[in-house]
Amino acid sequence: MRSLPTRRIVAALAAGVLLTAMPAAAQVSYRLGGAVAAEFGVAVDGAIPVAAADLTVRLDGEVGAGFFPDAVFVAEAKARYDAAAPEPFGARLGRAYATVYLGPVDLTVGNQVVAWGSVDAVNPVDVLNPRDMTDPVADPADQRLPTPLVRATVHGQEGVTVDLVLVPVFVPSTLPGARWQGAAVMPDLPPGVTVVGVLDPVTAVPAFEVANMQFGGRVTLDLEVGGGADASVMAYRGFRHLPTVTAELEPTGVPGQFLLRPRLGYDRVTVLGTDFSVVLGSYVLRGEAAYTFSADPGGTDPAVGNDAFAAVLGAETNLAGGPFVTLQVAYQRTAPDAGKAPDESLTTVLAAKFEQGQRLGLDVAWLHDWLDGGGAVRPRLTYAFADGLTGTAGATVLYGPAGSMYGAWKDNSELRLGLEFAF
């Protein structure tokens, strides 16, 4: 849940942007909507991963008297009660921002989601927003969390668009739930040292100060290639949203016996990347690549994360009379600590979307890591009972050999049922 001071900052900045675009005789129109949803799940080991009710309230509005608005605003609040969670009730601010159209510049201030990149499974250049990793195998698009930021989008000549972002407040990603966390890994211990317990972790989150402001930019060029294309380059200076975990030994007062204290730190990084998309006949090709520079390129400091590289190439098409199909291949490599092997993965994601009339839909996704043999299969069925009323039934099947990430999660394979009414 976002703290009260941060909510006040977001509200004040968004209100200031709106006031700059609101002359005395401005017309304001708005729409109030939202959704009520319920979700229940059961895992193969008998656990109940979710038993939740959700409420989302959203206000959308426009300012201006012409055909095109001078400004738009969005305010969204979410509340959730999940009987299966350690803390059942939670409420948070969702998207809450205002956009003013100043000629070729769109200025947006507030709690936003800014999704950079072209692909939708592994996104190396999508680094601005933290993620809700409570369920690490959830749809990546649903994991993005809004965060306070200032965004200026400049629409230039000759198909050039410049996107500039300032993130004044660091918001970390939500860590995976206990069911997804493996056993604690013990550090190398000197002779005669015994660990007799594990203490609560200490988390060091970057403070709200000028030196810790994050910023980035992306330049996109529209190209007359094939049926249409675009290419982008980006740069980002900020922090990783997932922590680097280390551990320290604390004495107990008994010779040779120590307690283990995990420490979670968020590394400052610089990310340089590129992405593209191009239409070739009935196919769309997409790709991304990014290199993350850390403060420990040699891997000599275990408290600091290492450099990383990721690249993705994908294609999608609508088969005649059949499903919409997407295939993506992703390679990821994290540089090792000194004297150790790098962490690598080579993953394919194959997804198909079937639609039968206006009511019934089926999505199937298969992810497989070719280096460790693990993966996941996710079928999901949706049915529109009436206008605004949608039911879902989905499963997540996790597999893999011992020692693989998905293999370690096999007992978390689950079935979920949901019902949502949008108003």
Short mmCIF file of C-alpha atoms in Angstrom, two decimals:
data_model
loop_
_atom_site.label_atom_id
_atom_site.label_comp_id
_atom_site.label_asym_id
_atom_site.label_seq_id
_atom_site.Cartn_x
_atom_site.Cartn_y
_atom_site.Cartn_z
CA MET A 1 0.00 0.00 0.00
CA ARG A 2 1.41 3.40 -0.97
CA SER A 3 2.21 5.72 1.91
CA LEU A 4 0.11 8.83 2.56
CA PRO A 5 2.91 11.34 1.80
CA THR A 6 3.48 9.77 -1.62
CA ARG A 7 -0.26 9.87 -2.41
CA ARG A 8 -0.28 13.57 -1.53
CA ILE A 9 2.68 14.22 -3.83
CA VAL A 10 0.94 12.41 -6.70
CA ALA A 11 -2.33 14.29 -6.16
CA ALA A 12 -0.63 17.69 -5.91
CA LEU A 13 1.44 17.21 -9.06
CA ALA A 14 -1.51 15.93 -11.10
CA ALA A 15 -3.70 18.81 -9.91
CA GLY A 16 -1.02 21.31 -10.91
CA VAL A 17 -0.86 19.89 -14.42
CA LEU A 18 -4.65 20.11 -14.78
CA LEU A 19 -4.76 23.72 -13.60
CA THR A 20 -2.30 24.78 -16.29
CA ALA A 21 -4.71 23.52 -18.96
CA MET A 22 -7.98 24.74 -17.42
CA PRO A 23 -9.10 28.22 -18.51
CA ALA A 24 -11.95 29.87 -16.66
CA ALA A 25 -14.62 28.67 -19.14
CA ALA A 26 -13.22 25.18 -19.68
CA GLN A 27 -15.65 22.31 -20.01
CA VAL A 28 -15.02 19.22 -17.90
CA SER A 29 -16.58 15.86 -18.71
CA TYR A 30 -16.03 12.67 -16.77
CA ARG A 31 -17.11 9.07 -16.44
CA LEU A 32 -17.16 6.93 -13.30
CA GLY A 33 -16.69 3.19 -13.71
CA GLY A 34 -14.91 0.21 -12.30
CA ALA A 35 -15.18 -3.50 -11.68
CA VAL A 36 -16.11 -6.01 -9.00
CA ALA A 37 -14.39 -9.39 -9.21
CA ALA A 38 -13.98 -12.65 -7.32
CA GLU A 39 -11.24 -15.25 -7.77
CA PHE A 40 -10.59 -18.66 -6.23
CA GLY A 41 -7.70 -21.06 -6.80
CA VAL A 42 -6.46 -24.43 -5.63
CA ALA A 43 -2.97 -25.89 -6.11
CA VAL A 44 -2.05 -29.52 -6.74
CA ASP A 45 -0.64 -29.83 -3.22
CA GLY A 46 -4.02 -28.84 -1.77
CA ALA A 47 -3.05 -25.29 -0.85
CA ILE A 48 -5.42 -22.39 -1.55
CA PRO A 49 -3.27 -19.73 -3.28
CA VAL A 50 -6.09 -17.21 -3.69
CA ALA A 51 -9.62 -16.67 -2.37
CA ALA A 52 -10.19 -13.03 -3.13
CA ALA A 53 -12.72 -10.32 -3.82
CA ASP A 54 -11.61 -7.16 -5.65
CA LEU A 55 -13.09 -3.71 -6.13
CA THR A 56 -11.74 -1.18 -8.62
CA VAL A 57 -13.18 2.33 -8.95
CA ARG A 58 -12.01 4.50 -11.85
CA LEU A 59 -12.71 8.10 -12.82
CA ASP A 60 -11.85 9.22 -16.38
CA GLY A 61 -12.27 12.79 -17.55
CA GLU A 62 -11.49 15.37 -20.20
CA VAL A 63 -10.94 19.12 -20.08
CA GLY A 64 -11.63 21.32 -23.10
CA ALA A 65 -14.38 22.60 -25.38
CA GLY A 66 -13.02 21.49 -28.76
CA PHE A 67 -13.15 18.19 -30.64
CA PHE A 68 -9.80 17.25 -29.12
CA PRO A 69 -9.40 17.74 -25.36
CA ASP A 70 -6.85 20.11 -23.84
CA ALA A 71 -6.20 17.63 -21.03
CA VAL A 72 -7.32 14.27 -19.70
CA PHE A 73 -7.20 12.81 -16.22
CA VAL A 74 -7.52 9.37 -14.63
CA ALA A 75 -7.97 8.39 -10.97
CA GLU A 76 -8.13 4.76 -9.95
CA ALA A 77 -8.38 3.12 -6.53
CA LYS A 78 -8.21 -0.60 -5.77
CA ALA A 79 -9.22 -2.66 -2.74
CA ARG A 80 -8.76 -6.40 -2.25
CA TYR A 81 -9.68 -8.95 0.36
CA ASP A 82 -7.84 -12.26 -0.03
CA ALA A 83 -8.59 -14.80 2.68
CA ALA A 84 -5.58 -16.86 1.56
CA ALA A 85 -3.05 -14.03 2.01
CA PRO A 86 -1.02 -13.42 5.20
CA GLU A 87 -2.49 -9.89 5.28
CA PRO A 88 -6.00 -10.38 3.88
CA PHE A 89 -7.06 -6.77 3.26
CA GLY A 90 -5.21 -4.26 1.14
CA ALA A 91 -5.96 -1.02 -0.67
CA ARG A 92 -3.80 1.01 -2.98
CA LEU A 93 -3.79 3.83 -5.47
CA GLY A 94 -3.83 2.63 -9.06
CA ARG A 95 -3.31 4.85 -12.08
CA ALA A 96 -3.84 8.48 -11.04
CA TYR A 97 -2.48 11.05 -13.47
CA ALA A 98 -3.25 14.07 -15.62
CA THR A 99 -2.07 14.71 -19.19
CA VAL A 100 -1.92 18.16 -20.78
CA TYR A 101 -1.57 18.49 -24.57
CA LEU A 102 0.80 21.38 -25.30
CA GLY A 103 1.12 21.40 -29.08
CA PRO A 104 3.67 18.72 -29.99
CA VAL A 105 4.29 17.87 -26.32
CA ASP A 106 2.16 15.61 -24.12
CA LEU A 107 2.97 16.29 -20.45
CA THR A 108 1.78 13.66 -17.97
CA VAL A 109 2.23 13.78 -14.20
CA GLY A 110 1.09 11.27 -11.60
CA ASN A 111 0.90 7.56 -10.86
CA GLN A 112 1.46 5.88 -14.23
CA VAL A 113 2.42 2.73 -16.08
CA VAL A 114 4.85 3.38 -18.94
CA ALA A 115 5.53 0.25 -20.97
CA TRP A 116 8.55 0.60 -23.22
CA GLY A 117 9.43 -2.05 -25.79
CA SER A 118 7.84 -4.15 -28.51
CA VAL A 119 7.44 -7.68 -27.11
CA ASP A 120 5.19 -8.89 -24.30
CA ALA A 121 6.83 -11.88 -22.57
CA VAL A 122 10.42 -10.95 -21.68
CA ASN A 123 10.88 -7.16 -21.92
CA PRO A 124 14.54 -6.10 -21.54
CA VAL A 125 13.81 -2.39 -22.14
CA ASP A 126 10.66 -2.22 -19.99
CA VAL A 127 12.44 -0.98 -16.85
CA LEU A 128 10.45 1.98 -15.53
CA ASN A 129 7.72 0.35 -13.44
CA PRO A 130 8.06 -2.09 -10.55
CA ARG A 131 6.23 -5.42 -10.74
CA ASP A 132 3.87 -7.31 -8.51
CA MET A 133 5.80 -10.58 -8.26
CA THR A 134 3.55 -12.15 -5.63
CA ASP A 135 2.70 -14.66 -8.36
CA PRO A 136 5.86 -14.74 -10.53
CA VAL A 137 4.19 -16.72 -13.36
CA ALA A 138 1.24 -14.34 -13.77
CA ASP A 139 0.70 -12.48 -17.05
CA PRO A 140 3.57 -9.92 -17.30
CA ALA A 141 1.12 -7.21 -18.40
CA ASP A 142 -0.82 -7.66 -15.15
CA GLN A 143 2.32 -7.41 -13.00
CA ARG A 144 3.20 -3.77 -13.74
CA LEU A 145 2.56 -1.45 -10.80
CA PRO A 146 1.84 2.27 -11.31
CA THR A 147 4.52 4.53 -9.90
CA PRO A 148 4.78 8.34 -9.49
CA LEU A 149 6.57 9.88 -12.46
CA VAL A 150 6.70 12.84 -14.82
CA ARG A 151 6.54 12.05 -18.52
CA ALA A 152 6.99 14.30 -21.55
CA THR A 153 6.29 12.84 -25.00
CA VAL A 154 7.50 15.03 -27.87
CA HIS A 155 6.04 14.31 -31.31
CA GLY A 156 8.68 15.56 -33.73
CA GLN A 157 8.99 15.83 -37.48
CA GLU A 158 9.62 12.95 -39.90
CA GLY A 159 8.07 10.33 -37.63
CA VAL A 160 10.37 10.94 -34.65
CA THR A 161 8.97 10.63 -31.12
CA VAL A 162 10.98 11.40 -27.98
CA ASP A 163 9.77 10.02 -24.64
CA LEU A 164 11.39 11.51 -21.51
CA VAL A 165 10.62 10.22 -18.01
CA LEU A 166 11.59 11.36 -14.50
CA VAL A 167 10.83 9.01 -11.58
CA PRO A 168 11.28 10.98 -8.33
CA VAL A 169 10.29 8.20 -5.90
CA PHE A 170 11.75 4.69 -5.97
CA VAL A 171 9.10 1.98 -5.57
CA PRO A 172 10.40 -1.62 -5.34
CA SER A 173 8.70 -4.63 -6.83
CA THR A 174 6.54 -6.79 -4.60
CA LEU A 175 8.49 -9.93 -3.74
CA PRO A 176 7.17 -13.44 -4.49
CA GLY A 177 5.00 -15.06 -1.86
CA ALA A 178 6.33 -17.67 0.56
CA ARG A 179 5.16 -20.55 -1.67
CA TRP A 180 7.52 -19.38 -4.42
CA GLN A 181 10.59 -18.80 -2.27
CA GLY A 182 13.14 -21.58 -2.03
CA ALA A 183 15.08 -22.61 1.03
CA ALA A 184 17.65 -20.14 2.33
CA VAL A 185 21.05 -20.56 0.71
CA MET A 186 23.81 -20.62 3.29
CA PRO A 187 26.95 -18.59 2.55
CA ASP A 188 30.37 -20.20 2.64
CA LEU A 189 31.19 -20.56 6.33
CA PRO A 190 34.65 -20.55 7.91
CA PRO A 191 35.69 -23.61 9.93
CA GLY A 192 34.08 -23.86 13.34
CA VAL A 193 31.08 -21.67 12.47
CA THR A 194 27.53 -23.02 12.83
CA VAL A 195 24.32 -21.19 11.84
CA VAL A 196 21.62 -21.84 14.44
CA GLY A 197 18.84 -19.60 13.09
CA VAL A 198 17.73 -17.05 10.50
CA LEU A 199 16.72 -13.51 11.48
CA ASP A 200 14.24 -11.24 9.73
CA PRO A 201 15.80 -9.56 6.68
CA VAL A 202 17.00 -5.97 6.62
CA THR A 203 15.86 -4.05 3.55
CA ALA A 204 17.70 -0.96 2.30
CA VAL A 205 15.37 0.98 -0.05
CA PRO A 206 16.79 4.09 -1.79
CA ALA A 207 15.57 7.18 0.07
CA PHE A 208 13.42 9.92 -1.44
CA GLU A 209 16.11 12.46 -2.33
CA VAL A 210 17.43 14.26 -5.39
CA ALA A 211 20.46 11.98 -5.78
CA ASN A 212 18.16 8.94 -6.02
CA MET A 213 15.84 10.27 -8.72
CA GLN A 214 15.60 7.95 -11.71
CA PHE A 215 15.32 9.11 -15.30
CA GLY A 216 15.29 7.78 -18.82
CA GLY A 217 14.58 8.52 -22.44
CA ARG A 218 13.45 6.67 -25.54
CA VAL A 219 13.63 7.86 -29.15
CA THR A 220 11.37 6.15 -31.70
CA LEU A 221 11.57 6.50 -35.47
CA ASP A 222 8.74 5.43 -37.78
CA LEU A 223 10.11 3.77 -40.92
CA GLU A 224 8.64 3.10 -44.35
CA VAL A 225 9.68 -0.55 -44.43
CA GLY A 226 7.36 -3.38 -45.41
CA GLY A 227 3.85 -2.62 -44.24
CA GLY A 228 5.17 -0.25 -41.59
CA ALA A 229 7.96 -0.34 -39.04
CA ASP A 230 9.46 1.48 -36.10
CA ALA A 231 12.78 1.34 -34.26
CA SER A 232 13.74 2.76 -30.88
CA VAL A 233 16.75 3.30 -28.67
CA MET A 234 16.53 3.92 -24.92
CA ALA A 235 18.63 4.78 -21.90
CA TYR A 236 17.76 4.59 -18.22
CA ARG A 237 19.56 5.51 -15.02
CA GLY A 238 18.02 4.27 -11.81
CA PHE A 239 17.69 1.18 -9.64
CA ARG A 240 16.80 -2.46 -10.11
CA HIS A 241 13.30 -3.09 -8.80
CA LEU A 242 14.20 -6.55 -7.47
CA PRO A 243 16.79 -6.75 -4.68
CA THR A 244 20.21 -8.32 -4.48
CA VAL A 245 20.18 -10.65 -1.48
CA THR A 246 23.22 -11.15 0.75
CA ALA A 247 23.62 -12.46 4.28
CA GLU A 248 25.68 -11.56 7.33
CA LEU A 249 26.53 -13.57 10.44
CA GLU A 250 25.54 -12.15 13.82
CA PRO A 251 26.98 -13.65 17.03
CA THR A 252 24.71 -15.31 19.57
CA GLY A 253 27.01 -15.13 22.57
CA VAL A 254 27.83 -18.82 22.28
CA PRO A 255 31.26 -19.46 20.74
CA GLY A 256 30.97 -20.79 17.18
CA GLN A 257 27.20 -20.23 16.91
CA PHE A 258 25.78 -17.45 14.75
CA LEU A 259 22.48 -16.17 13.41
CA LEU A 260 22.04 -15.47 9.69
CA ARG A 261 20.76 -11.99 8.80
CA PRO A 262 19.61 -11.60 5.14
CA ARG A 263 20.10 -8.16 3.63
CA LEU A 264 18.16 -6.89 0.62
CA GLY A 265 19.66 -4.03 -1.38
CA TYR A 266 18.57 -2.32 -4.59
CA ASP A 267 21.40 -1.73 -7.06
CA ARG A 268 21.92 1.43 -9.03
CA VAL A 269 22.13 0.56 -12.73
CA THR A 270 22.38 2.05 -16.20
CA VAL A 271 20.41 0.35 -18.97
CA LEU A 272 20.98 0.86 -22.70
CA GLY A 273 18.64 -0.87 -25.12
CA THR A 274 16.88 -0.99 -28.45
CA ASP A 275 13.67 -2.45 -29.86
CA PHE A 276 11.87 -2.66 -33.19
CA SER A 277 8.76 -3.94 -34.93
CA VAL A 278 8.05 -4.42 -38.64
CA VAL A 279 5.05 -5.65 -40.63
CA LEU A 280 5.94 -8.12 -43.40
CA GLY A 281 2.84 -9.31 -45.21
CA SER A 282 0.64 -11.11 -42.69
CA TYR A 283 3.45 -11.32 -40.11
CA VAL A 284 4.73 -8.88 -37.51
CA LEU A 285 8.35 -9.25 -36.38
CA ARG A 286 9.41 -7.78 -33.05
CA GLY A 287 12.65 -7.63 -31.12
CA GLU A 288 14.36 -6.12 -28.09
CA ALA A 289 17.82 -6.13 -26.58
CA ALA A 290 19.31 -4.37 -23.56
CA TYR A 291 22.50 -4.35 -21.51
CA THR A 292 22.38 -3.51 -17.81
CA PHE A 293 25.53 -1.95 -16.35
CA SER A 294 25.92 -2.40 -12.60
CA ALA A 295 28.36 -0.88 -10.11
CA ASP A 296 30.23 -4.20 -9.90
CA PRO A 297 31.23 -5.23 -13.44
CA GLY A 298 33.93 -7.57 -12.15
CA GLY A 299 31.63 -9.47 -9.81
CA THR A 300 33.87 -8.89 -6.81
CA ASP A 301 31.27 -7.45 -4.41
CA PRO A 302 28.61 -10.02 -3.41
CA ALA A 303 26.37 -7.24 -2.07
CA VAL A 304 26.00 -5.69 -5.54
CA GLY A 305 24.26 -7.31 -8.51
CA ASN A 306 26.21 -7.94 -11.70
CA ASP A 307 25.94 -6.83 -15.31
CA ALA A 308 23.21 -8.47 -17.39
CA PHE A 309 22.25 -8.85 -21.04
CA ALA A 310 18.92 -9.89 -22.55
CA ALA A 311 17.63 -10.18 -26.12
CA VAL A 312 14.26 -11.25 -27.53
CA LEU A 313 13.10 -11.95 -31.09
CA GLY A 314 9.50 -12.77 -31.93
CA ALA A 315 6.93 -13.15 -34.69
CA GLU A 316 3.14 -13.09 -34.69
CA THR A 317 0.40 -13.73 -37.22
CA ASN A 318 -3.30 -14.45 -37.54
CA LEU A 319 -3.71 -17.88 -39.12
CA ALA A 320 -6.47 -17.96 -41.74
CA GLY A 321 -9.62 -19.20 -40.03
CA GLY A 322 -7.61 -20.04 -36.93
CA PRO A 323 -5.92 -18.53 -33.90
CA PHE A 324 -3.68 -15.52 -33.44
CA VAL A 325 -0.23 -17.05 -32.82
CA THR A 326 2.87 -15.54 -31.20
CA LEU A 327 6.35 -17.08 -30.92
CA GLN A 328 9.21 -15.45 -29.02
CA VAL A 329 12.76 -16.58 -28.30
CA ALA A 330 14.61 -14.94 -25.39
CA TYR A 331 18.23 -15.23 -24.23
CA GLN A 332 19.25 -13.84 -20.84
CA ARG A 333 22.67 -13.80 -19.20
CA THR A 334 23.73 -12.40 -15.84
CA ALA A 335 27.47 -12.05 -15.34
CA PRO A 336 28.89 -14.22 -12.54
CA ASP A 337 30.55 -13.37 -9.28
CA ALA A 338 34.31 -13.84 -9.49
CA GLY A 339 35.19 -17.50 -9.92
CA LYS A 340 31.63 -18.67 -10.59
CA ALA A 341 29.58 -19.54 -13.69
CA PRO A 342 27.16 -17.06 -15.30
CA ASP A 343 23.41 -17.44 -14.94
CA GLU A 344 21.94 -18.09 -18.41
CA SER A 345 18.57 -19.00 -19.88
CA LEU A 346 17.30 -19.68 -23.41
CA THR A 347 13.53 -19.52 -23.40
CA THR A 348 10.79 -19.88 -25.98
CA VAL A 349 7.24 -18.63 -25.49
CA LEU A 350 4.51 -19.93 -27.80
CA ALA A 351 1.02 -18.46 -27.40
CA ALA A 352 -2.24 -18.88 -29.29
CA LYS A 353 -5.51 -16.99 -28.93
CA PHE A 354 -8.75 -18.55 -30.19
CA GLU A 355 -12.10 -16.73 -30.40
CA GLN A 356 -15.47 -18.38 -31.02
CA GLY A 357 -18.06 -15.72 -31.72
CA GLN A 358 -18.41 -12.74 -29.40
CA ARG A 359 -18.58 -14.67 -26.14
CA LEU A 360 -16.05 -17.50 -25.96
CA GLY A 361 -12.26 -17.17 -25.98
CA LEU A 362 -9.34 -19.48 -25.27
CA ASP A 363 -5.73 -18.43 -24.64
CA VAL A 364 -2.95 -21.00 -24.40
CA ALA A 365 0.69 -20.14 -23.59
CA TRP A 366 3.69 -22.45 -23.28
CA LEU A 367 7.03 -21.30 -21.87
CA HIS A 368 10.07 -23.59 -21.95
CA ASP A 369 13.65 -23.01 -20.79
CA TRP A 370 15.91 -25.07 -23.05
CA LEU A 371 18.93 -24.87 -20.74
CA ASP A 372 17.41 -26.27 -17.54
CA GLY A 373 14.44 -28.18 -19.00
CA GLY A 374 11.74 -26.44 -16.96
CA GLY A 375 8.69 -24.55 -18.09
CA ALA A 376 5.03 -23.69 -17.72
CA VAL A 377 1.79 -24.26 -19.65
CA ARG A 378 -1.11 -21.84 -19.10
CA PRO A 379 -4.53 -22.41 -20.73
CA ARG A 380 -7.25 -19.85 -19.96
CA LEU A 381 -10.91 -19.89 -20.99
CA THR A 382 -13.10 -16.77 -20.93
CA TYR A 383 -16.84 -16.50 -21.44
CA ALA A 384 -18.97 -13.34 -21.61
CA PHE A 385 -22.27 -14.17 -19.91
CA ALA A 386 -23.67 -10.69 -20.52
CA ASP A 387 -22.55 -7.15 -21.17
CA GLY A 388 -19.84 -6.49 -18.56
CA LEU A 389 -20.10 -9.92 -16.90
CA THR A 390 -17.18 -12.26 -17.72
CA GLY A 391 -16.18 -15.61 -16.28
CA THR A 392 -12.71 -17.17 -16.48
CA ALA A 393 -11.25 -20.60 -15.87
CA GLY A 394 -7.52 -21.11 -16.10
CA ALA A 395 -4.72 -23.41 -15.09
CA THR A 396 -0.97 -23.13 -14.61
CA VAL A 397 1.04 -26.32 -15.02
CA LEU A 398 4.68 -26.07 -13.92
CA TYR A 399 7.24 -28.74 -14.75
CA GLY A 400 10.97 -29.38 -14.81
CA PRO A 401 13.76 -31.57 -13.46
CA ALA A 402 15.20 -31.25 -9.98
CA GLY A 403 17.32 -28.12 -9.73
CA SER A 404 15.36 -26.15 -12.34
CA MET A 405 13.41 -23.05 -11.34
CA TYR A 406 10.05 -24.25 -12.65
CA GLY A 407 10.73 -27.77 -11.39
CA ALA A 408 11.11 -26.38 -7.88
CA TRP A 409 7.68 -24.77 -8.29
CA LYS A 410 5.83 -27.89 -9.50
CA ASP A 411 3.66 -28.10 -6.39
CA ASN A 412 2.38 -24.59 -7.19
CA SER A 413 0.61 -25.81 -10.34
CA GLU A 414 -2.97 -24.64 -9.91
CA LEU A 415 -6.50 -24.14 -11.19
CA ARG A 416 -8.22 -20.75 -10.90
CA LEU A 417 -11.83 -19.65 -11.42
CA GLY A 418 -12.92 -16.03 -11.65
CA LEU A 419 -15.95 -13.84 -12.25
CA GLU A 420 -15.87 -10.11 -13.01
CA PHE A 421 -18.55 -7.48 -13.50
CA ALA A 422 -17.41 -4.23 -15.11
CA PHE A 423 -19.58 -1.14 -14.71
#
